[in-house]
Structure formats: structure tokens, C-alpha cells
CSV table of C-alpha atoms in Angstrom, one decimal:
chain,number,residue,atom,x,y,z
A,21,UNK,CA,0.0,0.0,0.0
A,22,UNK,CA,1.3,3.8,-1.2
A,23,UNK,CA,1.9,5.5,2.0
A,24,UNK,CA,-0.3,8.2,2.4
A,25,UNK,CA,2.2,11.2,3.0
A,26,UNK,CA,3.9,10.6,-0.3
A,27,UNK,CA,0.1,10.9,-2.2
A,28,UNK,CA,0.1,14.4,-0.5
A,29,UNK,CA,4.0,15.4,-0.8
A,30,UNK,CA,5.0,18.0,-3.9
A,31,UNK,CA,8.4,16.7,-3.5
A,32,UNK,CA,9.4,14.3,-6.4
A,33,UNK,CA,11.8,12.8,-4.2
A,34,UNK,CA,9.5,11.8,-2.0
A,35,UNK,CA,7.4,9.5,-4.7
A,36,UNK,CA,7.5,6.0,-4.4
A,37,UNK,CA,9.2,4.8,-8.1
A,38,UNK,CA,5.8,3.2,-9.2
A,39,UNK,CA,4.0,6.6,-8.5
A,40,UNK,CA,6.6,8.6,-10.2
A,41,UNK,CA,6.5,6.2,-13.3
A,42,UNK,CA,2.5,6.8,-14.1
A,43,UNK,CA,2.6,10.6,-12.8
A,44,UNK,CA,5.3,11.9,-15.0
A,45,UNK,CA,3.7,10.4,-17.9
A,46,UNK,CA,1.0,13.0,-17.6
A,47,UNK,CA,0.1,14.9,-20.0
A,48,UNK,CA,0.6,18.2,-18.1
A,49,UNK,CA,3.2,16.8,-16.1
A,50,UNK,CA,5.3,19.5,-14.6
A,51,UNK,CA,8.3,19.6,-12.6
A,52,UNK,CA,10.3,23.1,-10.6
A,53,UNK,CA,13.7,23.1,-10.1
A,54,UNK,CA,14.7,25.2,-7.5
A,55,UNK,CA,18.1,27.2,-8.1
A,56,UNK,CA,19.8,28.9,-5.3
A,57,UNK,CA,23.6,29.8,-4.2
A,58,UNK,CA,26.3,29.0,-1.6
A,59,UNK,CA,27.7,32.9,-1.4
A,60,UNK,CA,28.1,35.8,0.3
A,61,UNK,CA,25.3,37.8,1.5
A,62,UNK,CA,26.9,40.4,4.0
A,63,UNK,CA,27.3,39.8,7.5
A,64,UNK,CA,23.6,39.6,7.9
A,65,UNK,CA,22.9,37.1,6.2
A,66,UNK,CA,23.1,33.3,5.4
A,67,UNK,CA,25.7,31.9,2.5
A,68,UNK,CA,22.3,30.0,2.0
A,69,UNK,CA,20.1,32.5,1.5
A,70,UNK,CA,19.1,32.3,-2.8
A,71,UNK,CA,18.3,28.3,-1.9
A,72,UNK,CA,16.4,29.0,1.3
A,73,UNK,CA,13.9,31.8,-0.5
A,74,UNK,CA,13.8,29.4,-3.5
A,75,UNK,CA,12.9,26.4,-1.9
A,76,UNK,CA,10.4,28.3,1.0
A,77,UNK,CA,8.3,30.1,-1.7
A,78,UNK,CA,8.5,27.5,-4.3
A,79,UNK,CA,6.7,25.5,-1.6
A,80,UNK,CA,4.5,27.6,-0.3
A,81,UNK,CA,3.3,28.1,-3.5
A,82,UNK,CA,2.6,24.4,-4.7
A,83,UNK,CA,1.0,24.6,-1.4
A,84,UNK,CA,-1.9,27.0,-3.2
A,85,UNK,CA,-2.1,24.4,-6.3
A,86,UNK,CA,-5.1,21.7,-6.1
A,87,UNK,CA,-4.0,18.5,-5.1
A,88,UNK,CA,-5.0,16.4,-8.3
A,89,UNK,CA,-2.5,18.7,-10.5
A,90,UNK,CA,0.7,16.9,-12.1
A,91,UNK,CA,3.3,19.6,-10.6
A,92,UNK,CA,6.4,18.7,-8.5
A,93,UNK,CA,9.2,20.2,-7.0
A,94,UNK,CA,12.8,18.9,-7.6
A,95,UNK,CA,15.6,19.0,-5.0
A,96,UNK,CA,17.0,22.7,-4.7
A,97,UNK,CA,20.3,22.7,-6.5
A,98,UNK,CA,22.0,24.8,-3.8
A,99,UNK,CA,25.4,25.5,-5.3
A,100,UNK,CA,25.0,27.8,-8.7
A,101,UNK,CA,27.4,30.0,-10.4
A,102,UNK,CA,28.7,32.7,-8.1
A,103,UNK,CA,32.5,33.9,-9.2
A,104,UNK,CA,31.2,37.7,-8.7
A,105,UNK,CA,31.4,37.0,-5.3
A,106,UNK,CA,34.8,35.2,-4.6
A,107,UNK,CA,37.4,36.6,-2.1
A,108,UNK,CA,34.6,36.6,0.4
A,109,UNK,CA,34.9,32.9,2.8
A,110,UNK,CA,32.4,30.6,2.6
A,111,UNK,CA,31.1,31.6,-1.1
A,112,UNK,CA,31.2,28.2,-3.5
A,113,UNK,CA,30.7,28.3,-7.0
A,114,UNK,CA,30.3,25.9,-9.6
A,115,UNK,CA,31.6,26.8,-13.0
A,116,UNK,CA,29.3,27.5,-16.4
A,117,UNK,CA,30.0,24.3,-18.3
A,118,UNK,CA,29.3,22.2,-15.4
A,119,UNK,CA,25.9,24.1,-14.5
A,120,UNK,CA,24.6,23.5,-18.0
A,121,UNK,CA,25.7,20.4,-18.2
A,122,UNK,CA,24.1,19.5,-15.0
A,123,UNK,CA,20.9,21.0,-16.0
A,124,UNK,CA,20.6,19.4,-19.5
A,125,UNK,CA,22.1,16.0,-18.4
A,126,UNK,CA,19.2,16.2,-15.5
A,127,UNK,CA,17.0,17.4,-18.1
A,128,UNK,CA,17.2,15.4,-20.7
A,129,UNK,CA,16.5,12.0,-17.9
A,130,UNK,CA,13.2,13.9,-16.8
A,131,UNK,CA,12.4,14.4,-20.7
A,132,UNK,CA,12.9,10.6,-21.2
A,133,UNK,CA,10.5,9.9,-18.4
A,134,UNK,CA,7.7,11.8,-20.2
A,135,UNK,CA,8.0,15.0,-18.1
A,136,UNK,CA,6.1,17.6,-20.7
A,137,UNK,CA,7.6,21.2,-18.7
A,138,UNK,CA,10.3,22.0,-16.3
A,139,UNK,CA,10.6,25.4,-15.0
A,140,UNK,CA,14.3,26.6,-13.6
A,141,UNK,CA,12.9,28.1,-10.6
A,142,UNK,CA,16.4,30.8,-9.7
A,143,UNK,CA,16.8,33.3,-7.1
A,144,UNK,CA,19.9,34.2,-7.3
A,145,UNK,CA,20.5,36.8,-10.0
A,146,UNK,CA,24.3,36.3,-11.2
A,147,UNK,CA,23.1,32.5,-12.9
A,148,UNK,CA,20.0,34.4,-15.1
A,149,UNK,CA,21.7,34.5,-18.4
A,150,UNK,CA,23.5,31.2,-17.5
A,151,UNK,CA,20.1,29.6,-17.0
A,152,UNK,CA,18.8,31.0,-19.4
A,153,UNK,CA,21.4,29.3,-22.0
A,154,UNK,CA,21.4,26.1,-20.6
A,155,UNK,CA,17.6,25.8,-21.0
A,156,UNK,CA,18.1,26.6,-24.6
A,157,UNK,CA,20.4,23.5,-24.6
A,158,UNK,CA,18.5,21.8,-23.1
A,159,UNK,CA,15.4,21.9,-25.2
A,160,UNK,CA,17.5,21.6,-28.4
A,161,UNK,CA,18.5,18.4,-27.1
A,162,UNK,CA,15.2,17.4,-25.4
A,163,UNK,CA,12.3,18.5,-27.7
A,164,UNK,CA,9.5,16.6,-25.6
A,165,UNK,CA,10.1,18.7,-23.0
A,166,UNK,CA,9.5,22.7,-22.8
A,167,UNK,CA,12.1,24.5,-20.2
A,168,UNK,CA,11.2,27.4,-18.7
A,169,UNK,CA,14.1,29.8,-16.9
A,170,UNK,CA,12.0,31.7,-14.3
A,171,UNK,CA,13.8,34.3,-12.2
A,172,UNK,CA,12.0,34.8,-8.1
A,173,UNK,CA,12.0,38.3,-8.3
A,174,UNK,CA,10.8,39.1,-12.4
A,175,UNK,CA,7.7,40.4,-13.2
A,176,UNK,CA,6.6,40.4,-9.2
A,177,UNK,CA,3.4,43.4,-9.2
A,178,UNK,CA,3.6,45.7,-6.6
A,179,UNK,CA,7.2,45.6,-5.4
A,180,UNK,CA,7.7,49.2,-6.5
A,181,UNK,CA,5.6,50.2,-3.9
A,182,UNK,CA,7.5,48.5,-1.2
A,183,UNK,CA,10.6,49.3,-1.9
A,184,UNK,CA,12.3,52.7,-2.7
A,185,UNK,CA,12.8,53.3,-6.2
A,186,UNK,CA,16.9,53.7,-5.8
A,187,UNK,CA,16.6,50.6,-3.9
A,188,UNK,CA,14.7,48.5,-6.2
A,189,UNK,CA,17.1,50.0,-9.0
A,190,UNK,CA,20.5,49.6,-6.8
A,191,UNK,CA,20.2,47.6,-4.1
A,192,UNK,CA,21.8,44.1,-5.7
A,193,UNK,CA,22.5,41.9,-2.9
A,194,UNK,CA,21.9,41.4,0.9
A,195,UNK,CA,19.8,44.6,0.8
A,196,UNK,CA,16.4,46.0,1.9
A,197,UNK,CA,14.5,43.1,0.1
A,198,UNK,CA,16.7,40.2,0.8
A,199,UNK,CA,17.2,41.3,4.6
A,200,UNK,CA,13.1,41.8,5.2
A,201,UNK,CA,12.4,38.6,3.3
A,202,UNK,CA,14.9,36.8,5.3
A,203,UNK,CA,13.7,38.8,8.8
A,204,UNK,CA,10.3,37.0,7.6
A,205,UNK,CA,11.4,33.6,6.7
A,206,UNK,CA,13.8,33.1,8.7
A,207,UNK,CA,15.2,35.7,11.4
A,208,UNK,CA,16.9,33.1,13.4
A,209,UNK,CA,19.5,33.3,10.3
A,210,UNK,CA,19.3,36.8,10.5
A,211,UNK,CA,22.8,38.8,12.1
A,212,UNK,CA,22.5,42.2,14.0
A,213,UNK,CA,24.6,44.2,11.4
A,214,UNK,CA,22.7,46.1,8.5
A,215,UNK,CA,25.1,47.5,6.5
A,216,UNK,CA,24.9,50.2,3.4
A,217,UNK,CA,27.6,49.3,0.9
A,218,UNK,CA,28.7,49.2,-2.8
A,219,UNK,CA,26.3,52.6,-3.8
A,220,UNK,CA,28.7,54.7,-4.4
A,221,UNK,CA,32.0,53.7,-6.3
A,222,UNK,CA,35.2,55.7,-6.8
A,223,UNK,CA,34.4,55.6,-10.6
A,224,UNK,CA,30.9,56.7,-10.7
A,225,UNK,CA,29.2,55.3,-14.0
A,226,UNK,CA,29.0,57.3,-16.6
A,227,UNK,CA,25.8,58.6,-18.0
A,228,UNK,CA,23.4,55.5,-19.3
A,229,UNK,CA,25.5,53.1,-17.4
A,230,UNK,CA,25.3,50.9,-14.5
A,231,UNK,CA,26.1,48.0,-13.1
A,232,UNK,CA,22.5,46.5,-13.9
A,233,UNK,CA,20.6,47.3,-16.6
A,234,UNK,CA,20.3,48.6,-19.9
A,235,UNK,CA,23.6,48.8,-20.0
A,236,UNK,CA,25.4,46.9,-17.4
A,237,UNK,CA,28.8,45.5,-16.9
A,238,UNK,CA,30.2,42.4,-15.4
A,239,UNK,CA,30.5,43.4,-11.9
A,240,UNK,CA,32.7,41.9,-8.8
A,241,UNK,CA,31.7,42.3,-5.5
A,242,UNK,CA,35.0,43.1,-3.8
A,243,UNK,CA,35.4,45.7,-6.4
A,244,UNK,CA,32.5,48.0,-5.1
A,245,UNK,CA,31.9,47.1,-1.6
A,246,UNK,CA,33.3,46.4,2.3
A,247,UNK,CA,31.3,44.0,3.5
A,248,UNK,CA,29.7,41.9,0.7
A,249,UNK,CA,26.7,44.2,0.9
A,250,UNK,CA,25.5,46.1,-2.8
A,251,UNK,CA,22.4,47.9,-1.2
A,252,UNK,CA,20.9,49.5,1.6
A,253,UNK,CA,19.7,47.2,4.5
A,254,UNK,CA,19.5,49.7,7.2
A,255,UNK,CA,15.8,50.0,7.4
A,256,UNK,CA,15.2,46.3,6.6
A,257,UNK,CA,12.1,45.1,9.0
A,258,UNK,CA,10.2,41.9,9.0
A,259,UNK,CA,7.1,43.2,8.5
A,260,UNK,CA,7.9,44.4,4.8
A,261,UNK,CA,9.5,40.8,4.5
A,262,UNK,CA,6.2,39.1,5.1
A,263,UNK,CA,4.2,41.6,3.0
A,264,UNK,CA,7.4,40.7,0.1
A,265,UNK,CA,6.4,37.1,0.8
A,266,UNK,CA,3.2,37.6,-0.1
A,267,UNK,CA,3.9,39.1,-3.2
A,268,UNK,CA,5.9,36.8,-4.8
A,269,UNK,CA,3.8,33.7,-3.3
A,270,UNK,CA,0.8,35.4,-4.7
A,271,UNK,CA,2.5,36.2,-8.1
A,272,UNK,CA,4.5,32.7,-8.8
A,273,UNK,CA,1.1,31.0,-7.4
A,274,UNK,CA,-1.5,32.9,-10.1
A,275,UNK,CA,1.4,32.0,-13.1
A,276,UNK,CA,1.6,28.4,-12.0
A,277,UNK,CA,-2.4,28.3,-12.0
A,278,UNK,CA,-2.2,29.8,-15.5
A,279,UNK,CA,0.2,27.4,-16.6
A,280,UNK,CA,-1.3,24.3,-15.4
A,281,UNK,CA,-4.9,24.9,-17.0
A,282,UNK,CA,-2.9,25.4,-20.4
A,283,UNK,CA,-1.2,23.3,-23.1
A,284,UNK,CA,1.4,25.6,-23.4
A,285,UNK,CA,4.0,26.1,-24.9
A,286,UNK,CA,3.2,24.1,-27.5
A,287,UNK,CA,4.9,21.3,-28.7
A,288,UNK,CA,8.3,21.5,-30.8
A,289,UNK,CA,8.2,22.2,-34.6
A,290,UNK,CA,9.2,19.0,-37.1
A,291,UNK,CA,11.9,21.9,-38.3
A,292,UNK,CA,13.7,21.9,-35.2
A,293,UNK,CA,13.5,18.7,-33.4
A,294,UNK,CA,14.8,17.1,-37.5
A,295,UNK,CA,16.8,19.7,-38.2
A,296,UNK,CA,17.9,21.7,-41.4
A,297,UNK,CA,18.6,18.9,-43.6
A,298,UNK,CA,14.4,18.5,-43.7
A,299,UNK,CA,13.9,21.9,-45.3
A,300,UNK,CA,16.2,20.2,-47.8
A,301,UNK,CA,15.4,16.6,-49.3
């Protein structure tokens, strides 16, 4: 007999392999992948801190999701690409080729098993593009299966009025939002310092530029700030890091809704998945 806790878990990890075997063969079957770091966050915060608000939100949000949907979480991946932050202890970071590789190699078994979509569920910000390429791999090589390269904090309504405009705009890493969120999630992780660092650099940008953005560059933590802080965390509370909770479990829980009542995306074109040579017989 299927033991009862693994009927209700959203973990796939915590199917039984007969379960797994008929449930990913759903026709909207759907697995999350969420992305974190091991790196720096200030003296604030935890080296864990992208994992811990991907994994906490992502499940929160399944939470919301009726039971009888095919959607799963997978594992965190808790180690990601972080050289920006290097020169700071504790910060580990896997390099490019061996995150995409992990990701389509991964991939491409879930694809096999008849998962239809897998979402790259990130919060850290310095793996975007990366993820972004890999699940471009990945669904070259896997056309069954449609990747999605989600980011925690894109797209979120209503975080411009929470958080200051120059904050929203500058404040990177470890700052007002991260420090709230954190204060909300988990304050026992939460140090006394709140520092305001990396905002202003000996070599101010020059007009247009910045270090995100339009037009960014390829920024290094121990270039621009003390403590491992690029932000402003002094007036970080955890009452705005509940009221950020609720925005992004509100927001990731009405596009998973969405998603899961839909067919899309739809499914590869004969072009792609043969290749070029079928344009010419």
C-alpha cells in the first residue's frame, strides 16, 4: 500500500518509483527546479540565503495548487554559479559548463520519463543568463520537454511600492528586500549588522550606465563594496519581509495556475526537433 504522505508530498523525491512512473507520464506533467547559491550575503545574512527563499516560496506556492494537479518540485540545487562574489569565505561556486551540463544532463533523464515542462525556478541573480542558456540546450536536445528559466524576483506586481525606487534599482545583494524577506522567513539566520555598501563607487558610471541594466557590466563584489553588501539594508524590518512574501507567493502561485490549466508552450516544430537537412530533401 502507497503511503499516504507521499500521495500528498510536492516533493518528487518523496514518490514512491511506481507513483513517479504513471505521474510523469501526464500529459501536463510538470516539474520546478529550485536554483539557489552557496555565497556571500553580507554579514547579515546566510551563504544560504538564494536556496532558502527558493525552496520556502516554491513550496509555499505548490501549497496553493489543487491536489489532483501533475506539478512537483525537484531537489534545490544549492550550489550555482557565483564567481562575482569570490574573495569573500564561505562563497562556492560551480563553473558554467558544469551548470549547464548539469541541468541538460538532468534534463534530458526527466524528458525521457515523459515529463512535458520544467521550470528553472532561480533566485539568485548572477546565474540568469546562465540559465537562461542552458535551458536553450536543453530543449535543443530534449524536444518533448519545454524548459522554462524563471527568475524569483521578475515580473513580481507591486514591489515598486515597497521598496524605494533607488533601492529597487541599486540595491543588488543582501539589501532592503533580501534582509526583510529573510527577517520574515527566517530571522533566526538573520545577524545584528545592517550595512549600506557598494552605492557609491570611486568611478561613478558614466551617464546610461550601470552595473544592472540597460547597459550593465560584469561586476565583482569586492570591487564595489566592504562588506559583501550592494544595497541598503538599514531600514530592513520583517514586516515588509512578510508583505514581500506575499507578493511573490501570490505572483509565482497565479502563473503556475495559468500554466497548469494550459497546453502551453506548445509542442516542438518537425523543423527543429529534425533539423535543417528536412527543409532540404
Amino acid at each position: 500500500m502507497e503511503c499516504s504522505d507521499s500521495r500528498r508530498s510536492r516533493r518528487l523525491d518523496h514518490l514512491h518509483w511506481p507513483d513517479a512512473a504513471s505521474r510523469l507520464r501526464d500529459p501536463r506533467s510538470t516539474l520546478v527546479w529550485p536554483f539557489g547559491a552557496l555565497e556571500q550575503h553580507g554579514p547579515q545574512l546566510p551563504l544560504a540565503t538564494d536556496a532558502l527563499f527558493a525552496e520556502r516560496i516554491l513550496s509555499r506556492v505548490l501549497e496553493t495548487l489543487p491536489d489532483a494537479w501533475p506539478i512537483w518540485a525537484l531537489p534545490p540545487q544549492s550550489i550555482g554559479l557565483s564567481p562575482e562574489h569570490r574573495g569573500f569565505p564561505g562563497t562556492l561556486s560551480l563553473s558554467a559548463d558544469l551548470l549547464i551540463r548539469l541541468v541538460v544532463e538532468v534534463g534530458e533523464q526527466l524528458a525521457d520519463q515523459g515529463v512535458k515542462r520544467l521550470v528553472l525556478f532561480n533566485a539568485h541573480g548572477g546565474q540568469i543568463g546562465l540559465l537562461q542558456t542552458a535551458a536553450r540546450e536543453l530543449a535543443a536536445r530534449a524536444p518533448s520537454m519545454a524548459v522554462l528559466p524563471c527568475f524569483l524576483w521578475s515580473g513580481v506586481a507591486g514591489l515598486e511600492a515597497l521598496i524605494p525606487s533607488q533601492e529597487l534599482q541599486n540595491g543588488l545583494h543582501a539589501g532592503l528586500a533580501e534582509t526583510s524577506l529573510m527577517l520574515a522567513l527566517a530571522p533566526e539566520l538573520v545577524g545584528p549588522e545592517r550595512p549600506c555598501d557598494g552605492l557609491q563607487s570611486a568611478v561613478p558610471p558614466p551617464d546610461g550606465w550601470s552595473l544592472e541594466g540597460a547597459a550593465p557590466y560584469a561586476w565583482f563584489t569586492a570591487d564595489i563594496s566592504n562588506s559583501g553588501v550592494v544595497g541598503d539594508s538599514r531600514k530592513a524590518d520583517a514586516s515588509l519581509g512578510h508583505r514581500l512574501n506575499t507578493a511573490l507567493i501570490d505572483h509565482w502561485s497565479s502563473l503556475f495556475s495559468s500554466l497548469m490549466v494550459s497546453d502551453w508552450p506548445p509542442t516542438a516544430d518537425a523543423r527543429r526537433v529534425r533539423g535543417p537537412s528536412t527543409l532540404h530533401p
